[in-house]
Tab-separated table of C-alpha atoms in Angstrom:
chain	number	residue	atom	x	y	z
A	11	MET	CA	5.812	4.066	11.619
A	12	ARG	CA	5.300	0.609	13.088
A	13	THR	CA	7.752	-1.134	15.360
A	14	ARG	CA	5.298	-3.650	16.762
A	15	THR	CA	5.347	-7.408	16.366
A	16	LEU	CA	2.661	-8.067	13.793
A	17	ALA	CA	0.241	-10.770	14.841
A	18	LEU	CA	-2.094	-11.230	11.893
A	19	ALA	CA	-1.355	-14.922	11.599
A	20	ALA	CA	-2.258	-15.570	15.198
A	21	ALA	CA	-5.324	-13.393	14.980
A	22	SER	CA	-6.577	-15.029	11.812
A	23	GLY	CA	-5.993	-18.438	13.347
A	24	ALA	CA	-8.288	-17.176	15.877
A	25	ALA	CA	4.201	9.158	-16.526
A	26	LEU	CA	3.042	11.465	-14.078
A	27	LEU	CA	6.549	11.729	-12.664
A	28	ALA	CA	6.328	15.246	-11.280
A	29	THR	CA	4.230	16.436	-8.393
A	30	VAL	CA	0.653	16.635	-9.605
A	31	THR	CA	-2.597	18.164	-8.493
A	32	LEU	CA	-5.339	16.362	-10.332
A	33	THR	CA	-9.060	16.355	-10.901
A	34	PRO	CA	-11.051	13.882	-8.770
A	35	ALA	CA	-11.987	10.587	-10.377
A	36	ALA	CA	-15.083	8.605	-9.489
A	37	HIS	CA	-14.874	5.214	-7.785
A	38	ALA	CA	-16.150	2.254	-9.711
A	39	GLY	CA	-19.619	1.295	-8.576
A	40	SER	CA	-20.683	-2.020	-7.161
A	41	ALA	CA	-20.722	-4.974	-9.532
A	42	PRO	CA	-21.854	-8.606	-9.456
A	43	ALA	CA	-19.694	-11.115	-7.641
A	44	GLY	CA	-16.807	-12.400	-9.723
A	45	THR	CA	-16.469	-9.297	-11.860
A	46	ASP	CA	-13.280	-7.262	-12.035
A	47	LEU	CA	-13.813	-4.193	-9.855
A	48	LYS	CA	-11.502	-1.252	-10.297
A	49	GLU	CA	-10.847	2.408	-9.785
A	50	GLY	CA	-10.199	4.127	-13.086
A	51	SER	CA	-10.104	2.248	-16.372
A	52	VAL	CA	-7.411	-0.402	-15.859
A	53	SER	CA	-8.473	-3.801	-14.581
A	54	ALA	CA	-6.832	-5.990	-11.988
A	55	ALA	CA	-6.327	-8.686	-14.620
A	56	GLU	CA	-4.448	-6.290	-16.895
A	57	LEU	CA	-2.088	-5.259	-14.105
A	58	LEU	CA	-1.586	-8.760	-12.724
A	59	ALA	CA	-0.676	-10.042	-16.193
A	60	LYS	CA	2.398	-7.805	-16.048
A	61	VAL	CA	3.675	-9.071	-12.683
A	62	THR	CA	3.629	-12.822	-13.178
A	63	SER	CA	7.398	-13.156	-12.791
A	64	CYS	CA	9.850	-11.446	-10.445
A	65	SER	CA	13.162	-9.835	-11.273
A	66	GLN	CA	14.369	-9.379	-7.701
A	67	ILE	CA	15.844	-5.976	-6.857
A	68	SER	CA	15.984	-6.350	-3.067
A	69	ASN	CA	19.202	-7.720	-1.577
A	70	GLY	CA	17.226	-10.230	0.437
A	71	LYS	CA	13.656	-11.122	1.262
A	72	TYR	CA	11.129	-9.897	3.814
A	73	ARG	CA	8.890	-11.565	6.349
A	74	THR	CA	5.141	-10.931	6.245
A	75	ASP	CA	5.003	-11.122	10.048
A	76	GLU	CA	7.546	-11.353	12.848
A	77	GLU	CA	6.980	-15.067	13.242
A	78	THR	CA	7.141	-16.065	9.546
A	79	SER	CA	10.085	-16.921	7.306
A	80	ALA	CA	11.530	-14.351	4.907
A	81	THR	CA	9.979	-15.240	1.545
A	82	ILE	CA	8.871	-11.946	-0.046
A	83	ALA	CA	11.127	-10.244	-2.594
A	84	VAL	CA	10.831	-6.735	-3.995
A	85	CYS	CA	10.644	-7.093	-7.766
A	86	GLY	CA	11.543	-4.627	-10.494
A	87	LYS	CA	9.622	-3.706	-13.629
A	88	ASN	CA	9.861	-0.891	-16.142
A	89	GLY	CA	8.553	2.142	-14.245
A	90	ALA	CA	7.559	0.328	-11.060
A	91	VAL	CA	8.469	-2.060	-8.294
A	92	PHE	CA	6.117	-4.648	-6.852
A	93	TRP	CA	5.682	-7.339	-4.260
A	94	LYS	CA	3.074	-9.948	-3.449
A	95	ALA	CA	2.341	-10.408	0.221
A	96	ASP	CA	-0.283	-10.268	2.930
A	97	MET	CA	-1.958	-7.159	4.300
A	98	ASP	CA	-1.589	-6.088	7.899
A	99	ILE	CA	-3.590	-3.052	8.977
A	100	ASP	CA	-1.908	0.268	9.744
A	101	CYS	CA	-4.153	2.541	11.799
A	102	ASP	CA	-1.432	5.042	12.676
A	103	GLY	CA	-1.770	8.780	12.188
A	104	GLU	CA	-4.629	11.100	12.984
A	105	ILE	CA	-6.801	9.957	15.902
A	106	THR	CA	-10.243	8.933	14.618
A	107	ALA	CA	-13.172	6.817	15.768
A	108	ALA	CA	-11.709	3.733	14.070
A	109	CYS	CA	-8.028	4.423	14.688
A	110	ASN	CA	-6.930	5.253	18.221
A	111	GLU	CA	-5.253	3.734	21.266
A	112	ASP	CA	-8.424	1.882	22.239
A	113	THR	CA	-8.993	0.215	18.855
A	114	ASP	CA	-5.346	-0.455	18.026
A	115	PRO	CA	-2.922	-1.793	20.678
A	116	TRP	CA	0.028	-0.624	18.526
A	117	PHE	CA	-1.398	2.790	17.638
A	118	GLN	CA	1.002	5.656	17.020
A	119	ASN	CA	-0.266	9.177	16.402
A	120	GLY	CA	2.167	9.927	13.589
A	121	THR	CA	3.000	8.765	10.081
A	122	ALA	CA	6.340	8.923	8.279
A	123	PHE	CA	4.816	11.192	5.644
A	124	GLU	CA	2.395	14.004	6.477
A	125	THR	CA	-0.406	15.994	4.909
A	126	SER	CA	0.154	19.258	3.070
A	127	ALA	CA	-0.644	20.975	6.383
A	128	GLY	CA	2.090	19.049	8.198
A	129	LYS	CA	-0.289	16.742	10.078
A	130	PRO	CA	-0.365	12.920	10.317
A	131	LEU	CA	-2.301	11.083	7.641
A	132	ASN	CA	-5.780	9.761	8.375
A	133	ALA	CA	-5.614	5.971	8.087
A	134	GLU	CA	-9.380	5.618	8.438
A	135	LYS	CA	-10.102	7.780	5.396
A	136	LEU	CA	-6.966	7.740	3.224
A	137	PRO	CA	-5.807	4.655	1.345
A	138	TYR	CA	-2.072	4.446	1.910
A	139	VAL	CA	0.601	1.770	1.838
A	140	VAL	CA	3.457	1.137	4.260
A	141	VAL	CA	6.960	0.531	2.886
A	142	PRO	CA	9.705	-1.158	4.911
A	143	SER	CA	12.143	1.215	6.569
A	144	VAL	CA	15.523	1.496	4.902
A	145	SER	CA	17.828	-1.440	5.588
A	146	SER	CA	20.462	-3.585	3.915
A	147	ILE	CA	17.601	-5.527	2.332
A	148	TRP	CA	16.249	-2.595	0.330
A	149	ASN	CA	16.179	1.202	0.194
A	150	TYR	CA	12.884	2.352	-1.268
A	151	GLY	CA	14.251	5.817	-2.048
A	152	ASP	CA	17.033	4.398	-4.207
A	153	ALA	CA	14.331	2.675	-6.273
A	154	GLY	CA	12.521	5.946	-6.995
A	155	ILE	CA	9.808	5.380	-4.382
A	156	LYS	CA	8.904	8.387	-2.252
A	157	GLY	CA	6.303	9.566	0.218
A	158	GLY	CA	3.105	10.374	-1.660
A	159	GLY	CA	4.053	8.030	-4.476
A	160	VAL	CA	1.226	6.213	-6.236
A	161	VAL	CA	0.508	2.540	-5.510
A	162	ALA	CA	-1.917	0.157	-7.179
A	163	VAL	CA	-3.080	-2.374	-4.580
A	164	ILE	CA	-4.805	-5.432	-6.003
A	165	TYR	CA	-6.845	-8.003	-4.129
A	166	ASN	CA	-9.672	-10.322	-5.135
A	167	ASN	CA	-9.957	-8.827	-8.663
A	168	LYS	CA	-10.175	-5.266	-7.423
A	169	VAL	CA	-7.753	-2.359	-7.866
A	170	GLU	CA	-7.439	0.329	-5.213
A	171	TYR	CA	-5.099	3.266	-5.729
A	172	ALA	CA	-3.215	4.459	-2.671
A	173	VAL	CA	-0.192	6.556	-1.761
A	174	VAL	CA	3.013	5.686	0.042
A	175	GLY	CA	2.071	7.017	3.467
A	176	ASP	CA	4.125	5.361	6.180
A	177	THR	CA	7.185	3.247	6.888
A	178	GLY	CA	7.294	0.070	8.924
A	179	PRO	CA	9.709	-2.497	10.347
A	180	ASN	CA	12.796	-2.968	8.205
A	181	LYS	CA	12.374	-6.740	7.879
A	182	ILE	CA	8.587	-6.956	7.379
A	183	ILE	CA	6.505	-6.161	4.297
A	184	GLY	CA	2.788	-6.173	3.472
A	185	GLU	CA	0.889	-3.439	5.290
A	186	ALA	CA	-1.650	-0.773	4.334
A	187	SER	CA	-4.044	1.635	5.976
A	188	TYR	CA	-7.466	0.906	7.402
A	189	ALA	CA	-9.026	2.714	4.420
A	190	THR	CA	-7.106	0.605	1.889
A	191	ALA	CA	-8.274	-2.626	3.458
A	192	LYS	CA	-11.867	-1.482	3.726
A	193	ALA	CA	-11.965	-0.405	0.078
A	194	LEU	CA	-10.717	-3.835	-1.009
A	195	GLY	CA	-13.220	-5.733	1.113
A	196	ILE	CA	-10.594	-6.802	3.663
A	197	ASP	CA	-11.445	-6.689	7.370
A	198	PRO	CA	-9.827	-3.375	8.461
A	199	ASP	CA	-9.693	-4.122	12.181
A	200	PRO	CA	-6.116	-3.217	13.182
A	201	GLU	CA	-5.900	-6.008	15.745
A	202	THR	CA	-7.685	-8.932	14.108
A	203	GLY	CA	-8.225	-7.943	10.475
A	204	GLY	CA	-6.122	-8.039	7.343
A	205	ALA	CA	-5.476	-10.662	4.674
A	206	GLU	CA	-3.059	-13.569	5.035
A	207	SER	CA	-2.014	-13.546	1.369
A	208	GLY	CA	-3.085	-12.640	-2.141
A	209	VAL	CA	-2.331	-8.909	-2.101
A	210	THR	CA	-0.238	-7.353	-4.876
A	211	TYR	CA	1.372	-3.944	-4.420
A	212	ILE	CA	2.621	-2.090	-7.525
A	213	LEU	CA	4.498	1.110	-6.659
A	214	PHE	CA	5.096	3.532	-9.517
A	215	LYS	CA	8.580	5.029	-9.599
A	216	ASN	CA	9.144	8.781	-9.302
A	217	SER	CA	5.432	9.503	-8.872
A	218	LYS	CA	4.045	11.842	-6.248
A	219	VAL	CA	0.508	13.027	-5.590
A	220	SER	CA	-0.004	16.540	-4.281
A	221	PRO	CA	-1.588	16.974	-1.894
A	222	ILE	CA	-0.796	13.549	-0.505
A	223	GLU	CA	-4.146	13.444	1.306
A	224	SER	CA	-6.197	13.692	-1.929
A	225	HIS	CA	-7.366	10.191	-2.773
A	226	SER	CA	-9.114	11.412	-5.901
A	227	ALA	CA	-5.788	12.779	-7.148
A	228	ALA	CA	-4.168	9.409	-6.456
A	229	VAL	CA	-6.865	7.671	-8.498
A	230	THR	CA	-6.417	10.005	-11.447
A	231	ALA	CA	-2.634	9.683	-11.327
A	232	GLY	CA	-2.849	5.940	-10.747
A	233	ASP	CA	-5.059	5.361	-13.758
A	234	ALA	CA	-2.645	7.204	-16.044
A	235	LEU	CA	0.403	5.475	-14.554
A	236	ALA	CA	-1.255	2.057	-14.788
A	237	LYS	CA	-1.943	2.578	-18.490
A	238	GLN	CA	1.673	3.602	-18.986
A	239	PHE	CA	2.878	0.600	-16.978
A	240	ILE	CA	0.888	-1.817	-19.135
A	241	GLN	CA	2.140	-0.196	-22.333
A	242	ASN	CA	5.787	-0.319	-21.234
A	243	ASN	CA	5.905	-3.865	-19.859
């Protein structure tokens, strides 16, 4: 859980509804520049075509960083919620070579949701997304979003499936783990990396991967949920 003041802007200036245990799915291989890269069989273009307009379900809007204006709404769709924001890097959780107190000035050795063994998630290895802590703006649980829920993260024509793994400040949105950023070609450095804009997060309602730390299970679940999302919207 983050309580820090996010400083990406300054740094850059410088249905599978039940708990599931699923068979691993292979990552898409490398492809020529400009092509639509994806995990599973659903493309970024197919998903983005379904989130072109926003039916706001949040009571207000979020900031992308402490110093920015509140402009980001949580939007509702059939079977999912989504938002379009930036990506700040969450390195919290298990201490690793890339994620520790030396590499991340805001490092915390815990995550809001834990592995099946009751340990913090590994931000360096596991793609996960951070949801805002509960506030008067929005309560993620009331929207059917839970720890271990499946998220399709889209950036630069690539889809990366992740899980809901941590909670963050209650007025800031747009954050994901080191592993999520790296998989999408975003600089994963927790202090100076991230993306200023252009990231779409689609969170599938009432989904949950078990065990939460299995990325391959998230990909398999995500592919099925993405197909269902496209069919139902």
